[in-house]
Backbone as JSON Lines, residues from 0, in Angstrom:
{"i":0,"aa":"X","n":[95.6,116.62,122.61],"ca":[96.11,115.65,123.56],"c":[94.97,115.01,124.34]}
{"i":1,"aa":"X","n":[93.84,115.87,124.77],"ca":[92.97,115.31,125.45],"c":[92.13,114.47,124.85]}
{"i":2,"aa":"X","n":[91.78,114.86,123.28],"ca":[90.88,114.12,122.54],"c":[91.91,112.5,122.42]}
{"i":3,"aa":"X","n":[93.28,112.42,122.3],"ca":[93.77,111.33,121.7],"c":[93.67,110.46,123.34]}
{"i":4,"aa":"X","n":[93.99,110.81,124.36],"ca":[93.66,110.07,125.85],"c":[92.32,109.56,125.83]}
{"i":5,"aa":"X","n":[91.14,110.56,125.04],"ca":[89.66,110.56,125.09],"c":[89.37,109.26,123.85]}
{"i":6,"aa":"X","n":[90.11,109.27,123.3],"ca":[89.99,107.56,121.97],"c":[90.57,106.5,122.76]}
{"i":7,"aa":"X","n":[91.09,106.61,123.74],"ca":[91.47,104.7,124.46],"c":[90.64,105.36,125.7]}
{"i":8,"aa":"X","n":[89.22,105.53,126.1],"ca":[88.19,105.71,126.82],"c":[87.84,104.06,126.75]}
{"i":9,"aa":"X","n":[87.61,103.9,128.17],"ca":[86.47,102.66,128.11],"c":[85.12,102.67,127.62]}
{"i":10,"aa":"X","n":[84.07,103.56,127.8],"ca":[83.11,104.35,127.25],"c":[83.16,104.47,125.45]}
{"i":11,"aa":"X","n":[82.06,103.68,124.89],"ca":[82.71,103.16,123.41],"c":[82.01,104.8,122.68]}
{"i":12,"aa":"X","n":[81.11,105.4,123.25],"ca":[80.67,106.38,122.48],"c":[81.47,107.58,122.45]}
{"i":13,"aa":"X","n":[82.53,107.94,123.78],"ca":[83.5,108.66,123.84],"c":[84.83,108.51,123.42]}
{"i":14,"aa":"X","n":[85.18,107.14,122.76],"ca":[86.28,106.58,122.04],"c":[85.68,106.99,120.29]}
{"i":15,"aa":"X","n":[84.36,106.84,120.28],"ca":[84.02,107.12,118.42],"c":[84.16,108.53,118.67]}
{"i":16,"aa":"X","n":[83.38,109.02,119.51],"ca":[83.19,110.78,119.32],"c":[84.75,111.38,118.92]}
{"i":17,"aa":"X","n":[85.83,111.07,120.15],"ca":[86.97,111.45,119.99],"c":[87.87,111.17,118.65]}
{"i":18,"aa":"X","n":[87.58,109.59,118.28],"ca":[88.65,109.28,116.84],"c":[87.77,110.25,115.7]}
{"i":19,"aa":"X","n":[86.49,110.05,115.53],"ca":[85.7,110.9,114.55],"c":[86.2,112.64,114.41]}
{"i":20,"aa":"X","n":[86.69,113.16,116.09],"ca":[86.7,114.4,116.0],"c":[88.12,114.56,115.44]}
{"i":21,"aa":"X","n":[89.05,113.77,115.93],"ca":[90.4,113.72,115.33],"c":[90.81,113.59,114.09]}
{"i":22,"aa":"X","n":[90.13,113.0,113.52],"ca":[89.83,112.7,112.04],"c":[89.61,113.81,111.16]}
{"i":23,"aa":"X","n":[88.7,114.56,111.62],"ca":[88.03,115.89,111.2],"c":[89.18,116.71,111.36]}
{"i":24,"aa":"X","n":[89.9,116.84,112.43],"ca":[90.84,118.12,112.83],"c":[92.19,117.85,112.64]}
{"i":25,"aa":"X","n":[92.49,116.37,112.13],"ca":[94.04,116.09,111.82],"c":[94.75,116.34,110.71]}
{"i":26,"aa":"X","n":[94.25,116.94,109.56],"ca":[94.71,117.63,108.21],"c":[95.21,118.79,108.75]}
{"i":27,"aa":"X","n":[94.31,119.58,109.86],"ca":[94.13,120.87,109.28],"c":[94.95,121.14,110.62]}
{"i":28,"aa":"X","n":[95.23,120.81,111.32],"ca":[95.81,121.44,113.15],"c":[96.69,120.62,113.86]}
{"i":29,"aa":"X","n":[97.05,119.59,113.21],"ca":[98.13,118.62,114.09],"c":[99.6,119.53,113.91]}
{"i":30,"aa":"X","n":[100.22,119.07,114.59],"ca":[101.7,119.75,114.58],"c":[102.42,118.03,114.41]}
{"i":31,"aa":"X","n":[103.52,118.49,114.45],"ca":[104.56,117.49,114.02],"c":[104.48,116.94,115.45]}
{"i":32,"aa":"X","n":[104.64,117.42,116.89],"ca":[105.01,116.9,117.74],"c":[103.54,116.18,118.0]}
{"i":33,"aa":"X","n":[102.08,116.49,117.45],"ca":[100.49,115.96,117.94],"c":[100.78,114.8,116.63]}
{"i":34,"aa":"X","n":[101.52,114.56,115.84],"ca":[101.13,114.05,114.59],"c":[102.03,112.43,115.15]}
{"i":35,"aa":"X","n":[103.09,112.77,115.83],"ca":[104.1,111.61,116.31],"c":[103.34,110.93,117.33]}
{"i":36,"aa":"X","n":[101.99,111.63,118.39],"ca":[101.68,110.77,119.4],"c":[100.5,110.05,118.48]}
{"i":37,"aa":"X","n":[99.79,110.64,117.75],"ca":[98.78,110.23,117.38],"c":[98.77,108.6,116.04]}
{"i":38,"aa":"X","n":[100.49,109.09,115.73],"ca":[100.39,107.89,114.59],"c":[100.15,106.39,115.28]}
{"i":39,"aa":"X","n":[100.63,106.43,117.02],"ca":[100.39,105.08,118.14],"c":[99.07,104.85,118.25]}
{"i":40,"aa":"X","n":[98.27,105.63,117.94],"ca":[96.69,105.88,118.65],"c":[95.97,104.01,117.63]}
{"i":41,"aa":"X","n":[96.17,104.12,117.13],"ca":[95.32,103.02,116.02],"c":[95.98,101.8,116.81]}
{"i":42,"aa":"X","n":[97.3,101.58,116.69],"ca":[97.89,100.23,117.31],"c":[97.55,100.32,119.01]}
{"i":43,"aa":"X","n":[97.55,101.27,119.67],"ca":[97.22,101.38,121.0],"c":[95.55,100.46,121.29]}
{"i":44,"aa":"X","n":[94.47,101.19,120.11],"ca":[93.28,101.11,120.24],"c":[93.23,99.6,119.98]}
{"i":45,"aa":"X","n":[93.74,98.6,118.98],"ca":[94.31,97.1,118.7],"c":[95.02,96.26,119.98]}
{"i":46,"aa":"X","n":[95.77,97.01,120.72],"ca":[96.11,96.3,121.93],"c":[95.45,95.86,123.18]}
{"i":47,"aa":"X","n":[94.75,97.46,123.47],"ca":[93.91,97.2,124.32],"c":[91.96,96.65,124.03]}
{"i":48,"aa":"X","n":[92.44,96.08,122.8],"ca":[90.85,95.44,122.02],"c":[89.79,96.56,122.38]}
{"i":49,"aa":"X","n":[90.01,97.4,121.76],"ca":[89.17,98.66,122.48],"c":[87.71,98.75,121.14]}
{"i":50,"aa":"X","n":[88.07,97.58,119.96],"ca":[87.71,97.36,118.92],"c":[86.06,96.35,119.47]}
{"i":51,"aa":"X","n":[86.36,95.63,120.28],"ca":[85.64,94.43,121.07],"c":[84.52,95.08,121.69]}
{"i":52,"aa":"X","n":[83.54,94.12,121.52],"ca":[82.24,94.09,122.62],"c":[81.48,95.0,121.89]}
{"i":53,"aa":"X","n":[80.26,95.29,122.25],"ca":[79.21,96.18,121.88],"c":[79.23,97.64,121.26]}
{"i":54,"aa":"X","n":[79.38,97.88,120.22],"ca":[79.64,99.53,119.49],"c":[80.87,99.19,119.1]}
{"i":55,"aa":"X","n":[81.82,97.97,118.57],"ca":[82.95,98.08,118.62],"c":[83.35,98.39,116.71]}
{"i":56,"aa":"X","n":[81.8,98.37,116.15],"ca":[82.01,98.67,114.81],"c":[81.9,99.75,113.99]}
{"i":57,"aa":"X","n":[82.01,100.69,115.29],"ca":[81.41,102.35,115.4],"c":[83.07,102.62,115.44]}
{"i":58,"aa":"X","n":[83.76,101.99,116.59],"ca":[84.7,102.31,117.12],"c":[85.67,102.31,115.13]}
{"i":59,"aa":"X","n":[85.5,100.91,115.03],"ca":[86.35,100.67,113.89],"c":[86.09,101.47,112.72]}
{"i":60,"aa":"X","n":[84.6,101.75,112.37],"ca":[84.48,103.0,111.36],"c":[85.26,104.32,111.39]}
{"i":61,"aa":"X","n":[85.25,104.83,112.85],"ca":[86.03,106.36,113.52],"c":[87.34,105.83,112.48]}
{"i":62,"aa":"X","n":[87.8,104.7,113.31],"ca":[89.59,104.34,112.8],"c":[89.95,104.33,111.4]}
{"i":63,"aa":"X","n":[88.79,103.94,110.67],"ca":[89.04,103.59,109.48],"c":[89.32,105.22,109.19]}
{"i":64,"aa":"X","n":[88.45,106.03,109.3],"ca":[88.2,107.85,109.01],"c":[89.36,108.62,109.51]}
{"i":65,"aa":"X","n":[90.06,108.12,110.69],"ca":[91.31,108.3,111.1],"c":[92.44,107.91,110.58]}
{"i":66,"aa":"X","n":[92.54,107.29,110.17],"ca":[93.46,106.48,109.2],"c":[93.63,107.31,107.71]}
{"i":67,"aa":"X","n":[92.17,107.33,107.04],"ca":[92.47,107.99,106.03],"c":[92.22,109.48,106.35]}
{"i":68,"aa":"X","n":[92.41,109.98,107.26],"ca":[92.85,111.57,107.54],"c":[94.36,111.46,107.42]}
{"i":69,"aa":"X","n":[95.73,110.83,107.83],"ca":[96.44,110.64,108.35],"c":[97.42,110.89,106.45]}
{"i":70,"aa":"X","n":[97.26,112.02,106.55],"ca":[98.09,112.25,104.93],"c":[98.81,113.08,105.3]}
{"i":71,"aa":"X","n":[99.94,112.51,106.16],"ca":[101.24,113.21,106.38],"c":[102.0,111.97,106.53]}
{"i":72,"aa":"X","n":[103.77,112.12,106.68],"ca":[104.76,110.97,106.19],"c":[104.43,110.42,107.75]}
{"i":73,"aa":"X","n":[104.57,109.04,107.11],"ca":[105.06,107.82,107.87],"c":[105.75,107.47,107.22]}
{"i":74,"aa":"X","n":[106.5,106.34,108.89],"ca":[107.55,105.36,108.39],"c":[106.92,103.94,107.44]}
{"i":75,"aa":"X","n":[107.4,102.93,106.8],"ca":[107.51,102.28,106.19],"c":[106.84,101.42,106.92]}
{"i":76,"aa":"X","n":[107.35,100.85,108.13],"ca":[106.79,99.96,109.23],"c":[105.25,100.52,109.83]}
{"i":77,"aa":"X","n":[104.74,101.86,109.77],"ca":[104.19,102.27,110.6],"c":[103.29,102.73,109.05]}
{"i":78,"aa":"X","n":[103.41,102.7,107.31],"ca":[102.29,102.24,106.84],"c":[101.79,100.85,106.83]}
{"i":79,"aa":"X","n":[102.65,100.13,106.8],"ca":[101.93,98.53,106.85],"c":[101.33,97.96,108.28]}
{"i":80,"aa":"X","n":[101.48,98.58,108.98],"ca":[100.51,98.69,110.54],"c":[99.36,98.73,110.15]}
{"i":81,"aa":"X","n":[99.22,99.89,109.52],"ca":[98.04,100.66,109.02],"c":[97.14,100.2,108.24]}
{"i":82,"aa":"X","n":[97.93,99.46,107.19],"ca":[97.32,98.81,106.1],"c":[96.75,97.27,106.46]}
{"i":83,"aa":"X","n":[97.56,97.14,107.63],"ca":[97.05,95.56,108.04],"c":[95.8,95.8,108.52]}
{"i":84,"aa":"X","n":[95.37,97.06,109.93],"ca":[94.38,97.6,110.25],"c":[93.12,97.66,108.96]}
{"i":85,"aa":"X","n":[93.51,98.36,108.3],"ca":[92.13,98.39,107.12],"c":[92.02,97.33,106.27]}
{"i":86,"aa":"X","n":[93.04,96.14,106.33],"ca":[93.01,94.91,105.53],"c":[91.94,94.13,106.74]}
{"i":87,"aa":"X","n":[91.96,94.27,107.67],"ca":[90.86,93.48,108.88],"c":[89.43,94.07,108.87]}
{"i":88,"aa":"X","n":[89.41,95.35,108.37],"ca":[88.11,96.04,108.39],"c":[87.82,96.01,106.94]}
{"i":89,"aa":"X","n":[88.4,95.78,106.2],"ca":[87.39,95.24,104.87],"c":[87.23,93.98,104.67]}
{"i":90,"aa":"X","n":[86.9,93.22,105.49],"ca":[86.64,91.48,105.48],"c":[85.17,91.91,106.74]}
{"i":91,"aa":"X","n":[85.11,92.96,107.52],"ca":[84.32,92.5,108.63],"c":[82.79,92.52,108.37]}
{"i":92,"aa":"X","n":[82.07,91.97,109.05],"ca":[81.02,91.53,108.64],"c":[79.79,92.53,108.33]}
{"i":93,"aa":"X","n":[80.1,93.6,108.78],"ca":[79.31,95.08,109.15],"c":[79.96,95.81,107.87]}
{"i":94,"aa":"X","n":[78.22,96.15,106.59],"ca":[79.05,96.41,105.55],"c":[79.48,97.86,105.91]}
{"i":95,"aa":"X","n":[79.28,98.93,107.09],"ca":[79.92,100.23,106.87],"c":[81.07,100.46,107.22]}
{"i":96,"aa":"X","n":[81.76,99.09,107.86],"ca":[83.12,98.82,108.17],"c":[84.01,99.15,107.1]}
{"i":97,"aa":"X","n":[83.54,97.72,106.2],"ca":[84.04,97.86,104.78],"c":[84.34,98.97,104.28]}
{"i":98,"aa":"X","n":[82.99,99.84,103.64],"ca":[82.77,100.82,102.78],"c":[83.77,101.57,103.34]}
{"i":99,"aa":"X","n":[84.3,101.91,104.81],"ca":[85.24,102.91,105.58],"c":[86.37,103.02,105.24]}
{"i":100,"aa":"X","n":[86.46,100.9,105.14],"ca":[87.88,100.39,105.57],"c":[88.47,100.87,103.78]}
{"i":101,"aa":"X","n":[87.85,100.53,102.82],"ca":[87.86,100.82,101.19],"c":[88.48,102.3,100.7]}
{"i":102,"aa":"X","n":[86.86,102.99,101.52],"ca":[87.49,104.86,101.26],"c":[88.7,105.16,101.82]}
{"i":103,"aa":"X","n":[88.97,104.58,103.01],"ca":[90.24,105.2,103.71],"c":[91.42,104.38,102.76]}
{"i":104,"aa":"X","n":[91.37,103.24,102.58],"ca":[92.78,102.55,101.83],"c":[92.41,103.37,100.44]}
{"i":105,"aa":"X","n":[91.67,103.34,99.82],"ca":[91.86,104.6,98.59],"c":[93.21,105.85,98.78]}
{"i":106,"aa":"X","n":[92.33,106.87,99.71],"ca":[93.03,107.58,99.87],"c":[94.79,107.45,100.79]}
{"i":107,"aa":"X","n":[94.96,106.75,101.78],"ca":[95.52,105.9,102.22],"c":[97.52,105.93,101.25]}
{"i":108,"aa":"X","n":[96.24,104.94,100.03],"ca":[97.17,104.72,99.18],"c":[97.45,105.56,97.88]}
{"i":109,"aa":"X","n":[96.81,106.45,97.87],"ca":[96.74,107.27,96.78],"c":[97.98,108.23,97.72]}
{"i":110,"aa":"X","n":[97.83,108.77,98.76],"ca":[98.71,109.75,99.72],"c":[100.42,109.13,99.64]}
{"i":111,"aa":"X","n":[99.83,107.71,100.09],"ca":[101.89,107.25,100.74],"c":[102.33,106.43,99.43]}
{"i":112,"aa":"X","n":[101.51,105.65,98.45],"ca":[102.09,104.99,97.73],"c":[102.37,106.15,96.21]}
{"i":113,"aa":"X","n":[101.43,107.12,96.05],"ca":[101.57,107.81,94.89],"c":[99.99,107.95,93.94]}
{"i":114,"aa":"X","n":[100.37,109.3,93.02],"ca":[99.24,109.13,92.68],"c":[98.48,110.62,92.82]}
{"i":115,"aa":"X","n":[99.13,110.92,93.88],"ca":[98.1,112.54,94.46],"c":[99.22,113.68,94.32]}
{"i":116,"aa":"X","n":[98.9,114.5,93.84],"ca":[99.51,115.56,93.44],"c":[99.94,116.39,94.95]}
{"i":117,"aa":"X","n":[99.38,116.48,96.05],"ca":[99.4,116.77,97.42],"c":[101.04,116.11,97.5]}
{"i":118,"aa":"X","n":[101.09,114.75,97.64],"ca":[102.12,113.97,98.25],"c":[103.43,114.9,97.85]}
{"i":119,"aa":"X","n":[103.68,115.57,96.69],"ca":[105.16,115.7,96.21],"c":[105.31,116.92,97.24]}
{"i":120,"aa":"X","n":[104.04,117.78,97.74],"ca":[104.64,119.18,98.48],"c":[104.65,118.77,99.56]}
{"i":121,"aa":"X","n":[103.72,117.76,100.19],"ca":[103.95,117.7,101.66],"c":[104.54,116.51,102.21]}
{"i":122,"aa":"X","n":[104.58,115.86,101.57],"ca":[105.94,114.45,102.01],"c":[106.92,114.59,101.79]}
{"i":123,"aa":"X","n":[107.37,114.48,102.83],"ca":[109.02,115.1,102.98],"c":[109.76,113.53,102.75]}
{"i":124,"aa":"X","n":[109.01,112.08,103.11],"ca":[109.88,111.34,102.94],"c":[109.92,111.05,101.37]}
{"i":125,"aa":"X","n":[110.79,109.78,101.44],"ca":[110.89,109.67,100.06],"c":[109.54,108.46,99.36]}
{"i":126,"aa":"X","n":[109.95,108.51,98.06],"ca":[108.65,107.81,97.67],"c":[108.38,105.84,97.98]}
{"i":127,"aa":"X","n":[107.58,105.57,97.81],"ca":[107.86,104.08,98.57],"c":[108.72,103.24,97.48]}
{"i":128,"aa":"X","n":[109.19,102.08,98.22],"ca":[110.42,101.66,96.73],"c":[110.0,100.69,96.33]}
{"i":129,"aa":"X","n":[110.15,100.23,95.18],"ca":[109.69,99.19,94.15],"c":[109.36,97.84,95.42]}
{"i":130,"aa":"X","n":[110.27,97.69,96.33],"ca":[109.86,96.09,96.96],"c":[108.7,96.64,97.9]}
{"i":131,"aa":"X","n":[108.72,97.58,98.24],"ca":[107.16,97.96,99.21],"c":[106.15,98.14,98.37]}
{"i":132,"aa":"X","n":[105.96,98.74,97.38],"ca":[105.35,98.27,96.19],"c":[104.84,97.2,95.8]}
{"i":133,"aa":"X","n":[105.82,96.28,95.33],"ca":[105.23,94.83,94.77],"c":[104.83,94.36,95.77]}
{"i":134,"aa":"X","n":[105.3,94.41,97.2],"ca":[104.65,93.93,98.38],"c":[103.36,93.77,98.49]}
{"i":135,"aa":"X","n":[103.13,94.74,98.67],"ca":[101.56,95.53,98.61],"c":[100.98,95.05,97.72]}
{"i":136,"aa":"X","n":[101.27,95.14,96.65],"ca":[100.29,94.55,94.97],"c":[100.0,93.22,95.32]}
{"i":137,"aa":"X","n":[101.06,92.58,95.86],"ca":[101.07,91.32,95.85],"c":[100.21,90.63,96.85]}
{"i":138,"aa":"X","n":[100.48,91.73,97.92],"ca":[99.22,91.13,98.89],"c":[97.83,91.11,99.07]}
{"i":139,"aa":"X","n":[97.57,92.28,97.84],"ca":[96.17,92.09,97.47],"c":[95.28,91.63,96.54]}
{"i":140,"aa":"X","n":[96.44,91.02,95.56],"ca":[96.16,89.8,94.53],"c":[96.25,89.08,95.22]}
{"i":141,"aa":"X","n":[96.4,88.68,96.41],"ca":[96.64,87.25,96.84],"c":[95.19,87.1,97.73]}
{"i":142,"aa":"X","n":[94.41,88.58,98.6],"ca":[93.57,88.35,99.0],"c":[92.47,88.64,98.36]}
{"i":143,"aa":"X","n":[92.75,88.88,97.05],"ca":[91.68,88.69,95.98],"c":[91.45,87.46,95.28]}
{"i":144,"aa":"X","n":[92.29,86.12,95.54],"ca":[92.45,85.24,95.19],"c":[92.03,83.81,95.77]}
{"i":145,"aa":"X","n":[91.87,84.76,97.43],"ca":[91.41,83.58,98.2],"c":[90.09,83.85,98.62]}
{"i":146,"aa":"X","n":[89.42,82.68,99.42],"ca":[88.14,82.56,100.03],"c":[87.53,84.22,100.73]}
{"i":147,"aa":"X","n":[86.6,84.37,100.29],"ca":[86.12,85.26,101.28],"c":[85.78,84.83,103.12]}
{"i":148,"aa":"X","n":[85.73,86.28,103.53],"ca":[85.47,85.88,105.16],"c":[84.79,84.56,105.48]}
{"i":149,"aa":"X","n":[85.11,83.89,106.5],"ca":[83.68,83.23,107.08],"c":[81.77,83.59,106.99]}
{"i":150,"aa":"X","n":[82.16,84.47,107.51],"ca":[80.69,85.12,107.91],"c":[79.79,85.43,105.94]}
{"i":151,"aa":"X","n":[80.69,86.02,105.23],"ca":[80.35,86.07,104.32],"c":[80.16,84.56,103.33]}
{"i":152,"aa":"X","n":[80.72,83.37,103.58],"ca":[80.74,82.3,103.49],"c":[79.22,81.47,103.66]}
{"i":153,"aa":"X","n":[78.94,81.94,104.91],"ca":[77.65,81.56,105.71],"c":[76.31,82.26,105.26]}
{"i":154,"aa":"X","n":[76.33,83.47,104.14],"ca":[75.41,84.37,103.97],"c":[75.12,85.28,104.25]}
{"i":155,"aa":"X","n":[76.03,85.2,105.61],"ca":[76.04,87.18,106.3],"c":[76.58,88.04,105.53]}
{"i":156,"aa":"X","n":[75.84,88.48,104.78],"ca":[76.59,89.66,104.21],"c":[75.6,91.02,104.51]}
């Protein structure tokens, strides 16, 4: 509880330390009732732009590592949160964003969409359904289809 209060810190090195440590300890020690506050923690950290200003790509690496720790059931609404989150961090201009935002949607999607032998014992929900599916496929043929970032546009890569 204290570490997830300790990730919406104003202090950007005590917001990475905390999502990094959560990350590390959320497979192995969350409970169902630490697992329900913590699935808010990512959209919380997006509201209050806690992403912004100086170290804010440290901040977004932690999230990305948090994110793909997070291999227990969600709702339907509350993976495509998620997925929008790591769809913004693999466009950003900082390539260890990327590389984060990539490993975590790997696993990510290997966990909720199928694929991992883990999912059948410990997901209790059911499997995702053909239209969340094509959804998904569809939305990443489509951003495989269009322009890359700005910044990458310009040569920043």
């Amino acid at each position: 509880e204290e570490l997830s209060s300790r990730a919406l810190a104003p202090d950007v090195g005590e917001r990475h330390g905390a999502l990094a440590t959560l990350a590390a300890l959320l497979p192995k020690s969350a409970s169902l009732a630490q697992k329900a506050r913590l699935e808010e923690l990512i959209p919380q950290l997006e509201s209050k732009r806690l992403y912004r200003g100086r170290g804010g790509e440290l901040v977004r690496v932690a999230a990305c590592r948090f994110i793909q720790a997070m291999v227990f059931p969600l709702s339907v609404k509350q993976q495509l949160r998620l997925l929008e989150t790591l769809d913004e961090c693999a466009v950003h201009a900082v390539e260890e964003v990327r590389d984060a935002a990539a490993t975590a949607l790997e696993r990510f999607a290997q966990f909720h969409f199928g694929g991992d032998d883990s999912n059948e014992k410990e997901n209790e929900t059911k499997p995702p359904s053909e239209r969340l599916l094509q959804r998904t496929v569809d939305k990443y043929l489509n951003l495989l289809a269009t322009a890359p970032s700005a910044s990458v546009s310009r040569g920043m890569t």
